[in-house]
CSV table of C-alpha atoms in Angstrom, one decimal:
chain,number,residue,atom,x,y,z
A,1,UNK,CA,-8.1,168.2,24.4
A,2,UNK,CA,-4.3,167.8,23.9
A,3,UNK,CA,-3.3,165.0,21.6
A,4,UNK,CA,-1.6,162.0,23.1
A,5,UNK,CA,2.0,161.7,22.2
A,6,UNK,CA,2.8,158.7,20.1
A,7,UNK,CA,5.3,156.4,21.9
A,8,UNK,CA,8.7,156.3,20.3
A,9,UNK,CA,9.4,153.1,18.3
A,10,UNK,CA,12.4,151.4,19.7
A,11,UNK,CA,14.2,148.8,17.6
A,12,UNK,CA,16.5,146.1,18.8
A,13,UNK,CA,19.1,144.8,16.4
A,14,UNK,CA,20.9,141.6,17.4
A,15,UNK,CA,23.8,140.8,15.1
A,16,UNK,CA,25.4,137.4,14.2
A,17,UNK,CA,27.8,135.5,16.5
A,18,UNK,CA,27.1,131.8,16.9
A,19,UNK,CA,28.0,130.7,20.4
A,20,UNK,CA,29.3,134.3,21.0
A,21,UNK,CA,25.6,135.3,21.3
A,22,UNK,CA,26.0,134.7,25.1
A,23,UNK,CA,27.5,138.2,25.0
A,24,UNK,CA,24.2,139.6,23.8
A,25,UNK,CA,22.2,137.8,26.5
A,26,UNK,CA,24.5,139.3,29.2
A,27,UNK,CA,24.0,142.8,27.7
A,28,UNK,CA,20.3,142.4,27.5
A,29,UNK,CA,20.2,141.5,31.2
A,30,UNK,CA,21.2,145.1,31.8
A,31,UNK,CA,19.6,146.9,28.9
A,32,UNK,CA,16.0,145.5,29.0
A,33,UNK,CA,15.4,146.7,32.5
A,34,UNK,CA,17.1,150.0,31.7
A,35,UNK,CA,14.7,150.5,28.8
A,36,UNK,CA,11.8,149.6,31.0
A,37,UNK,CA,12.9,152.2,33.6
A,38,UNK,CA,12.6,154.8,30.9
A,39,UNK,CA,9.2,153.6,29.8
A,40,UNK,CA,10.6,152.1,26.6
A,41,UNK,CA,10.7,148.6,25.2
A,42,UNK,CA,11.7,147.2,21.8
A,43,UNK,CA,8.8,146.8,19.4
A,44,UNK,CA,10.8,146.3,16.2
A,45,UNK,CA,13.2,143.3,16.4
A,46,UNK,CA,15.8,142.5,13.8
A,47,UNK,CA,18.0,139.5,14.2
A,48,UNK,CA,20.7,137.8,12.1
A,49,UNK,CA,22.0,134.3,12.7
A,50,UNK,CA,22.2,133.7,16.4
A,51,UNK,CA,20.7,137.1,16.9
A,52,UNK,CA,17.6,135.8,15.0
A,53,UNK,CA,17.2,133.1,17.5
A,54,UNK,CA,17.3,135.6,20.4
A,55,UNK,CA,14.9,137.9,18.6
A,56,UNK,CA,12.3,135.1,18.3
A,57,UNK,CA,12.8,134.3,22.0
A,58,UNK,CA,12.2,137.9,23.0
A,59,UNK,CA,9.1,138.2,20.8
A,60,UNK,CA,7.7,135.1,22.5
A,61,UNK,CA,8.1,136.8,25.9
A,62,UNK,CA,7.0,140.3,25.0
A,63,UNK,CA,3.9,139.9,27.2
A,64,UNK,CA,6.2,139.6,30.2
A,65,UNK,CA,8.0,142.3,32.1
A,66,UNK,CA,11.7,143.0,31.5
A,67,UNK,CA,13.0,140.9,34.4
A,68,UNK,CA,11.0,137.9,33.4
A,69,UNK,CA,12.1,138.3,29.8
A,70,UNK,CA,15.7,138.2,30.9
A,71,UNK,CA,15.1,135.1,33.0
A,72,UNK,CA,13.5,133.3,30.0
A,73,UNK,CA,16.3,134.5,27.7
A,74,UNK,CA,18.9,133.0,30.0
A,75,UNK,CA,17.0,129.8,30.0
A,76,UNK,CA,17.2,129.7,26.2
A,77,UNK,CA,20.9,130.2,26.4
A,78,UNK,CA,21.2,127.4,29.0
A,79,UNK,CA,19.6,125.0,26.5
A,80,UNK,CA,22.1,125.9,23.7
A,81,UNK,CA,24.7,123.4,24.7
A,82,UNK,CA,26.6,121.4,22.1
A,83,UNK,CA,24.4,118.3,22.3
A,84,UNK,CA,21.3,120.5,21.8
A,85,UNK,CA,22.9,122.4,18.8
A,86,UNK,CA,25.0,120.0,16.6
A,87,UNK,CA,25.3,116.3,16.1
A,88,UNK,CA,28.5,114.6,17.2
A,89,UNK,CA,31.0,114.3,14.4
A,90,UNK,CA,31.5,110.6,14.8
A,91,UNK,CA,27.8,110.1,13.9
A,92,UNK,CA,28.1,112.2,10.8
A,93,UNK,CA,31.3,110.7,9.3
A,94,UNK,CA,29.5,108.1,7.2
A,95,UNK,CA,27.0,110.5,5.9
A,96,UNK,CA,29.5,113.2,5.1
A,97,UNK,CA,31.8,110.7,3.4
A,98,UNK,CA,28.8,109.4,1.3
A,99,UNK,CA,27.7,112.8,0.3
A,100,UNK,CA,31.2,114.0,-0.5
A,101,UNK,CA,31.8,110.8,-2.6
A,102,UNK,CA,28.5,111.2,-4.4
A,103,UNK,CA,29.4,114.8,-5.4
A,104,UNK,CA,32.9,113.7,-6.5
A,105,UNK,CA,31.2,111.1,-8.8
A,106,UNK,CA,28.8,113.6,-10.1
A,107,UNK,CA,25.7,112.2,-8.4
A,108,UNK,CA,23.7,115.2,-7.4
A,109,UNK,CA,21.1,113.4,-5.3
A,110,UNK,CA,23.3,113.3,-2.2
A,111,UNK,CA,24.8,116.8,-1.8
A,112,UNK,CA,27.1,117.8,1.0
A,113,UNK,CA,25.7,121.0,2.5
A,114,UNK,CA,27.7,121.4,5.7
A,115,UNK,CA,30.0,119.6,8.1
A,116,UNK,CA,28.0,119.7,11.3
A,117,UNK,CA,24.4,118.4,11.3
A,118,UNK,CA,22.1,120.8,13.1
A,119,UNK,CA,19.0,118.6,13.6
A,120,UNK,CA,19.4,119.0,17.4
A,121,UNK,CA,19.2,122.8,17.1
A,122,UNK,CA,15.9,122.5,15.2
A,123,UNK,CA,14.4,120.3,18.0
A,124,UNK,CA,15.7,122.7,20.6
A,125,UNK,CA,14.2,125.8,18.9
A,126,UNK,CA,10.9,124.0,18.5
A,127,UNK,CA,10.8,123.3,22.2
A,128,UNK,CA,12.3,126.3,24.0
A,129,UNK,CA,10.6,129.0,22.1
A,130,UNK,CA,6.9,129.4,22.8
A,131,UNK,CA,5.7,129.8,19.2
A,132,UNK,CA,2.1,130.3,20.0
A,133,UNK,CA,3.0,133.2,22.3
A,134,UNK,CA,5.3,134.6,19.6
A,135,UNK,CA,2.5,134.8,17.1
A,136,UNK,CA,0.0,136.1,19.7
A,137,UNK,CA,2.4,138.9,20.8
A,138,UNK,CA,2.7,140.0,17.2
A,139,UNK,CA,-1.1,139.6,16.5
A,140,UNK,CA,-1.9,141.7,19.5
A,141,UNK,CA,0.6,144.4,18.7
A,142,UNK,CA,2.9,144.0,21.6
A,143,UNK,CA,5.6,143.7,19.0
A,144,UNK,CA,5.2,145.6,15.8
A,145,UNK,CA,7.5,143.4,13.7
A,146,UNK,CA,10.1,140.7,14.0
A,147,UNK,CA,12.5,140.3,11.1
A,148,UNK,CA,14.9,137.3,10.6
A,149,UNK,CA,17.6,137.8,7.9
A,150,UNK,CA,18.8,135.0,5.7
A,151,UNK,CA,20.7,134.7,2.4
A,152,UNK,CA,19.6,132.9,-0.7
A,153,UNK,CA,22.2,130.3,-1.6
A,154,UNK,CA,21.9,130.5,-5.4
A,155,UNK,CA,21.1,134.2,-5.8
A,156,UNK,CA,22.9,135.7,-2.9
A,157,UNK,CA,19.9,137.8,-2.2
A,158,UNK,CA,19.5,139.1,1.3
A,159,UNK,CA,16.0,138.1,2.4
A,160,UNK,CA,14.2,139.6,5.3
A,161,UNK,CA,11.5,137.3,6.6
A,162,UNK,CA,9.2,139.4,8.7
A,163,UNK,CA,6.1,138.7,10.8
A,164,UNK,CA,4.2,141.9,11.6
A,165,UNK,CA,1.3,143.1,13.8
A,166,UNK,CA,-2.0,143.8,12.0
A,167,UNK,CA,-1.8,147.0,10.0
A,168,UNK,CA,2.0,147.2,10.1
A,169,UNK,CA,3.6,147.6,6.7
A,170,UNK,CA,7.0,146.5,5.4
A,171,UNK,CA,9.1,148.9,3.4
A,172,UNK,CA,9.9,148.5,-0.2
A,173,UNK,CA,13.3,147.2,-1.1
A,174,UNK,CA,15.5,150.2,-2.1
A,175,UNK,CA,16.5,150.4,-5.7
A,176,UNK,CA,19.9,148.9,-6.5
A,177,UNK,CA,20.0,146.8,-3.4
A,178,UNK,CA,19.9,143.0,-3.8
A,179,UNK,CA,17.4,142.3,-1.0
A,180,UNK,CA,13.7,141.6,-0.5
A,181,UNK,CA,11.2,141.9,2.3
A,182,UNK,CA,9.1,138.8,2.7
A,183,UNK,CA,5.9,138.9,4.9
A,184,UNK,CA,5.5,135.5,6.6
A,185,UNK,CA,4.6,133.5,9.7
A,186,UNK,CA,7.9,132.8,11.3
A,187,UNK,CA,8.9,129.3,12.1
A,188,UNK,CA,11.9,127.1,13.0
A,189,UNK,CA,13.0,126.9,9.4
A,190,UNK,CA,13.5,130.7,9.2
A,191,UNK,CA,15.7,130.7,12.3
A,192,UNK,CA,17.7,127.7,11.1
A,193,UNK,CA,18.2,129.4,7.7
A,194,UNK,CA,19.4,132.6,9.3
A,195,UNK,CA,21.9,130.7,11.5
A,196,UNK,CA,23.3,128.3,8.9
A,197,UNK,CA,27.0,129.4,8.9
A,198,UNK,CA,28.2,128.4,5.3
A,199,UNK,CA,30.3,125.2,5.1
A,200,UNK,CA,30.1,124.6,8.9
A,201,UNK,CA,26.3,124.2,9.1
A,202,UNK,CA,24.1,122.9,6.3
A,203,UNK,CA,22.0,125.2,4.3
A,204,UNK,CA,18.3,125.1,5.1
A,205,UNK,CA,15.3,124.8,2.9
A,206,UNK,CA,12.6,127.3,3.7
A,207,UNK,CA,9.2,126.0,2.6
A,208,UNK,CA,7.3,129.3,2.3
A,209,UNK,CA,5.9,131.6,1.4
A,210,UNK,CA,5.8,130.0,-2.1
A,211,UNK,CA,7.5,132.9,-3.9
A,212,UNK,CA,10.5,132.8,-1.5
A,213,UNK,CA,10.8,129.0,-0.9
A,214,UNK,CA,14.3,127.7,-1.4
A,215,UNK,CA,17.7,127.1,0.1
A,216,UNK,CA,19.2,129.7,2.5
A,217,UNK,CA,22.3,130.2,4.6
A,218,UNK,CA,23.4,132.6,7.4
A,219,UNK,CA,21.9,136.1,7.0
A,220,UNK,CA,25.3,137.7,7.8
A,221,UNK,CA,26.8,136.3,4.6
A,222,UNK,CA,25.8,139.2,2.3
A,223,UNK,CA,24.1,141.8,4.4
A,224,UNK,CA,26.1,145.0,4.4
A,225,UNK,CA,24.0,147.4,6.4
A,226,UNK,CA,22.9,145.7,9.7
A,227,UNK,CA,21.1,148.7,11.0
A,228,UNK,CA,19.2,149.7,7.8
A,229,UNK,CA,16.2,147.3,8.2
A,230,UNK,CA,15.4,148.8,11.6
A,231,UNK,CA,15.7,152.4,10.3
A,232,UNK,CA,13.6,151.5,7.2
A,233,UNK,CA,10.9,150.0,9.4
A,234,UNK,CA,10.6,153.5,11.0
A,235,UNK,CA,12.4,153.0,14.3
A,236,UNK,CA,12.8,156.3,16.2
A,237,UNK,CA,15.7,154.8,18.3
A,238,UNK,CA,17.9,151.8,17.7
A,239,UNK,CA,19.6,149.6,20.2
A,240,UNK,CA,22.2,147.3,18.7
A,241,UNK,CA,24.2,144.5,20.3
A,242,UNK,CA,27.0,142.9,18.4
A,243,UNK,CA,29.5,140.2,19.2
A,244,UNK,CA,32.4,141.1,17.0
A,245,UNK,CA,34.9,143.9,17.4
A,246,UNK,CA,33.8,147.5,17.6
A,247,UNK,CA,37.2,148.8,16.5
A,248,UNK,CA,39.6,147.1,14.0
A,249,UNK,CA,42.7,145.4,15.3
A,250,UNK,CA,45.8,147.6,15.7
A,251,UNK,CA,48.4,147.5,13.0
A,252,UNK,CA,51.0,144.8,13.5
A,253,UNK,CA,53.1,144.4,10.3
A,254,UNK,CA,55.1,141.6,11.9
A,255,UNK,CA,51.9,139.5,12.5
A,256,UNK,CA,51.3,139.4,8.7
A,257,UNK,CA,54.7,137.8,8.2
A,258,UNK,CA,53.8,134.7,10.3
A,259,UNK,CA,52.9,131.5,8.5
A,260,UNK,CA,49.1,130.9,8.1
A,261,UNK,CA,46.8,127.9,7.7
A,262,UNK,CA,43.3,127.0,6.9
A,263,UNK,CA,42.0,128.2,10.3
A,264,UNK,CA,43.4,131.6,9.8
A,265,UNK,CA,41.6,132.0,6.5
A,266,UNK,CA,38.3,130.9,7.9
A,267,UNK,CA,38.7,133.1,11.0
A,268,UNK,CA,39.5,136.1,8.8
A,269,UNK,CA,36.5,135.4,6.6
A,270,UNK,CA,34.2,135.2,9.6
A,271,UNK,CA,35.6,138.4,10.9
A,272,UNK,CA,34.9,140.3,7.7
A,273,UNK,CA,31.3,139.0,7.7
A,274,UNK,CA,30.6,139.4,11.4
A,275,UNK,CA,32.6,142.5,12.4
A,276,UNK,CA,33.1,144.9,9.5
A,277,UNK,CA,29.5,145.6,8.4
A,278,UNK,CA,28.3,146.5,11.9
A,279,UNK,CA,31.3,148.6,12.6
A,280,UNK,CA,30.9,150.6,9.3
A,281,UNK,CA,27.1,150.9,9.7
A,282,UNK,CA,27.4,152.4,13.2
A,283,UNK,CA,29.8,155.0,11.7
A,284,UNK,CA,27.4,155.6,8.9
A,285,UNK,CA,24.5,156.2,11.2
A,286,UNK,CA,26.5,158.7,13.3
A,287,UNK,CA,27.4,160.5,10.0
A,288,UNK,CA,23.8,160.6,8.9
A,289,UNK,CA,22.8,162.1,12.2
A,290,UNK,CA,25.4,164.8,11.8
A,291,UNK,CA,24.2,165.6,8.2
A,292,UNK,CA,20.6,166.1,9.2
A,293,UNK,CA,21.4,169.6,10.4
A,294,UNK,CA,23.6,170.5,7.4
A,295,UNK,CA,21.0,172.4,5.5
A,296,UNK,CA,21.6,172.4,1.7
A,297,UNK,CA,23.9,169.5,2.0
A,298,UNK,CA,21.3,167.4,3.7
A,299,UNK,CA,18.6,168.6,1.2
A,300,UNK,CA,20.7,167.5,-1.8
A,301,UNK,CA,21.6,164.1,-0.2
A,302,UNK,CA,17.9,163.5,0.5
A,303,UNK,CA,17.1,164.3,-3.1
A,304,UNK,CA,19.5,161.6,-4.2
A,305,UNK,CA,18.0,159.2,-1.7
A,306,UNK,CA,14.5,159.9,-3.0
A,307,UNK,CA,15.7,159.1,-6.5
A,308,UNK,CA,16.8,155.8,-5.2
A,309,UNK,CA,13.6,155.1,-3.5
A,310,UNK,CA,15.0,155.7,0.0
A,311,UNK,CA,13.5,157.6,2.9
A,312,UNK,CA,15.1,161.0,3.8
A,313,UNK,CA,17.8,161.1,6.4
A,314,UNK,CA,16.5,161.8,10.0
A,315,UNK,CA,18.1,161.8,13.4
A,316,UNK,CA,18.1,158.3,14.9
A,317,UNK,CA,19.5,158.2,18.4
A,318,UNK,CA,21.2,154.8,19.1
A,319,UNK,CA,22.9,152.8,21.7
A,320,UNK,CA,25.6,150.2,20.8
A,321,UNK,CA,27.0,147.5,23.0
A,322,UNK,CA,29.8,145.7,21.2
A,323,UNK,CA,33.1,144.4,22.4
A,324,UNK,CA,35.7,147.0,21.9
A,325,UNK,CA,38.2,144.3,20.9
A,326,UNK,CA,36.9,140.8,20.0
A,327,UNK,CA,40.2,139.2,21.1
A,328,UNK,CA,38.8,139.0,24.7
A,329,UNK,CA,36.1,136.6,23.6
A,330,UNK,CA,38.6,134.6,21.5
A,331,UNK,CA,41.0,134.3,24.4
A,332,UNK,CA,38.1,133.1,26.5
A,333,UNK,CA,37.2,130.4,23.9
A,334,UNK,CA,40.8,129.1,23.9
A,335,UNK,CA,40.9,129.0,27.8
A,336,UNK,CA,37.6,127.1,28.0
A,337,UNK,CA,38.8,124.8,25.2
A,338,UNK,CA,42.1,124.0,26.9
A,339,UNK,CA,40.3,123.4,30.2
A,340,UNK,CA,37.2,121.5,29.1
A,341,UNK,CA,38.1,120.0,25.7
A,342,UNK,CA,41.9,120.0,25.3
A,343,UNK,CA,42.8,117.4,27.9
A,344,UNK,CA,42.8,113.7,27.2
A,345,UNK,CA,39.7,113.2,29.4
A,346,UNK,CA,37.9,116.1,27.7
A,347,UNK,CA,38.9,114.7,24.3
A,348,UNK,CA,37.7,111.2,25.0
A,349,UNK,CA,34.4,112.5,26.4
A,350,UNK,CA,33.8,114.9,23.4
A,351,UNK,CA,36.4,114.8,20.7
A,352,UNK,CA,34.6,117.1,18.2
A,353,UNK,CA,36.2,120.4,19.1
A,354,UNK,CA,39.6,118.8,19.3
A,355,UNK,CA,39.2,117.3,15.8
A,356,UNK,CA,38.1,120.7,14.4
A,357,UNK,CA,41.0,122.4,16.3
A,358,UNK,CA,43.5,120.0,14.7
A,359,UNK,CA,42.1,120.0,11.2
A,360,UNK,CA,42.0,123.8,11.0
A,361,UNK,CA,45.5,124.4,12.4
A,362,UNK,CA,45.9,124.0,16.1
A,363,UNK,CA,48.9,126.4,16.4
A,364,UNK,CA,47.1,129.4,14.8
A,365,UNK,CA,46.8,132.5,16.9
A,366,UNK,CA,43.3,132.9,15.4
A,367,UNK,CA,42.0,129.5,16.6
A,368,UNK,CA,40.2,131.2,19.5
A,369,UNK,CA,38.4,133.4,17.0
A,370,UNK,CA,37.2,130.4,15.1
A,371,UNK,CA,36.4,128.2,18.1
A,372,UNK,CA,34.4,131.0,19.8
A,373,UNK,CA,31.6,130.6,17.2
A,374,UNK,CA,31.3,126.8,18.1
A,375,UNK,CA,32.0,126.9,21.8
A,376,UNK,CA,28.5,125.8,23.0
A,377,UNK,CA,29.8,125.3,26.5
A,378,UNK,CA,28.2,126.6,29.7
A,379,UNK,CA,31.5,127.8,31.1
A,380,UNK,CA,32.1,129.8,27.9
A,381,UNK,CA,28.5,131.2,28.1
A,382,UNK,CA,28.9,132.3,31.7
A,383,UNK,CA,32.1,134.2,31.0
A,384,UNK,CA,31.0,135.8,27.8
A,385,UNK,CA,27.7,136.8,29.2
A,386,UNK,CA,29.6,138.5,32.0
A,387,UNK,CA,31.5,140.5,29.3
A,388,UNK,CA,28.3,141.6,27.8
A,389,UNK,CA,26.8,142.6,31.1
A,390,UNK,CA,30.0,144.6,32.0
A,391,UNK,CA,30.0,146.4,28.7
A,392,UNK,CA,26.3,147.3,28.9
A,393,UNK,CA,26.9,148.7,32.4
A,394,UNK,CA,29.8,150.7,31.0
A,395,UNK,CA,27.6,152.1,28.2
A,396,UNK,CA,25.0,153.2,30.7
A,397,UNK,CA,27.7,154.8,32.9
A,398,UNK,CA,29.0,156.7,29.9
A,399,UNK,CA,25.5,157.5,28.5
A,400,UNK,CA,23.1,158.1,31.4
A,401,UNK,CA,20.4,158.9,29.0
A,402,UNK,CA,21.2,155.6,27.2
A,403,UNK,CA,21.1,157.2,23.7
A,404,UNK,CA,23.6,159.0,21.6
A,405,UNK,CA,23.7,160.7,18.2
A,406,UNK,CA,27.3,161.2,17.5
A,407,UNK,CA,30.3,158.9,16.8
A,408,UNK,CA,31.5,156.3,19.3
A,409,UNK,CA,34.2,157.3,21.7
A,410,UNK,CA,37.5,155.8,20.6
A,411,UNK,CA,36.6,155.4,17.0
A,412,UNK,CA,39.8,156.1,15.2
A,413,UNK,CA,38.0,157.2,12.0
A,414,UNK,CA,35.4,159.5,13.7
A,415,UNK,CA,35.4,163.2,13.1
């Protein structure tokens, strides 16, 4: 009797992005049905920051078909409006002032951990994600593992909180890497920790497991290899959806001569955290795929990897849907801001984004980049989701088989 072929293990990696995660939802509207048509579906889910929230939502709907999953995912996005994510600034001013004053006076009891309160997001996640279904889908093996990435505040350690199906094993942390895998039963606190953008959102205390309890912030803060967890978990194919910029901005020496402000610095920092690691890791994966067939070179590199406790290189086909240039989403954020929040009526109705816009430097050309992470606005969601859908359809048109091994077209550093 011929042996049954083991189904390929498909991983879905959803990177960070705040409100920009609407792009990922739009892309998934195309890619989940495309995977289903090929008899494939993600069984290894890895999410960071907003991507962690979407990974949990997908895990909770893994018992449904692809079209139903897309519908549920869009419903989750529709709930992610500002009032369901962050507290109004006017309600937080007394608390922020008190905590800031207490720290200034050396009173450690009342610490200021972030500008925006995120209690509404915790309530939203508790209500819109079917947690019982999430745990059931993992227990019954519909999903092999769901991993949520957060960063320890004091140690800076990248922590991969993972809930797995029975019998599934987590990899050992590679030598020399400041990270750890933590088997756990996922909950709201893990998602909140992964999505806690430092300074903007307060750090989150994760209660357990006991040996990993503590304060955490956004998982994108320190992680350098976004695709590595999926590969280390044994994925045969990796689908990654990011929200940053696939290629770096074109050189513009004159731009660097312009005056800068606080907003520019914050936007540049966010870009380095959100964009660069994924961009470099995609290039790294394509290089590894090319090296697999290099004979003695590959053998020697795998010897080095073995010495470091890493698995040998192997071909891992991948698909990557990421905006070619993140400026499109930034421009969209500014247009929605001016239309919905920049007028006197919009400011009176909801002054928070206007206040942030002014404090961080309203004339900065990078303001759209910064605001795009906080633009929890249905109009912004609709437009950015359309970008994601368009780019996913473009990827399928360019890659009829969905997957590729080599470098991405247009990569200036490929080859």
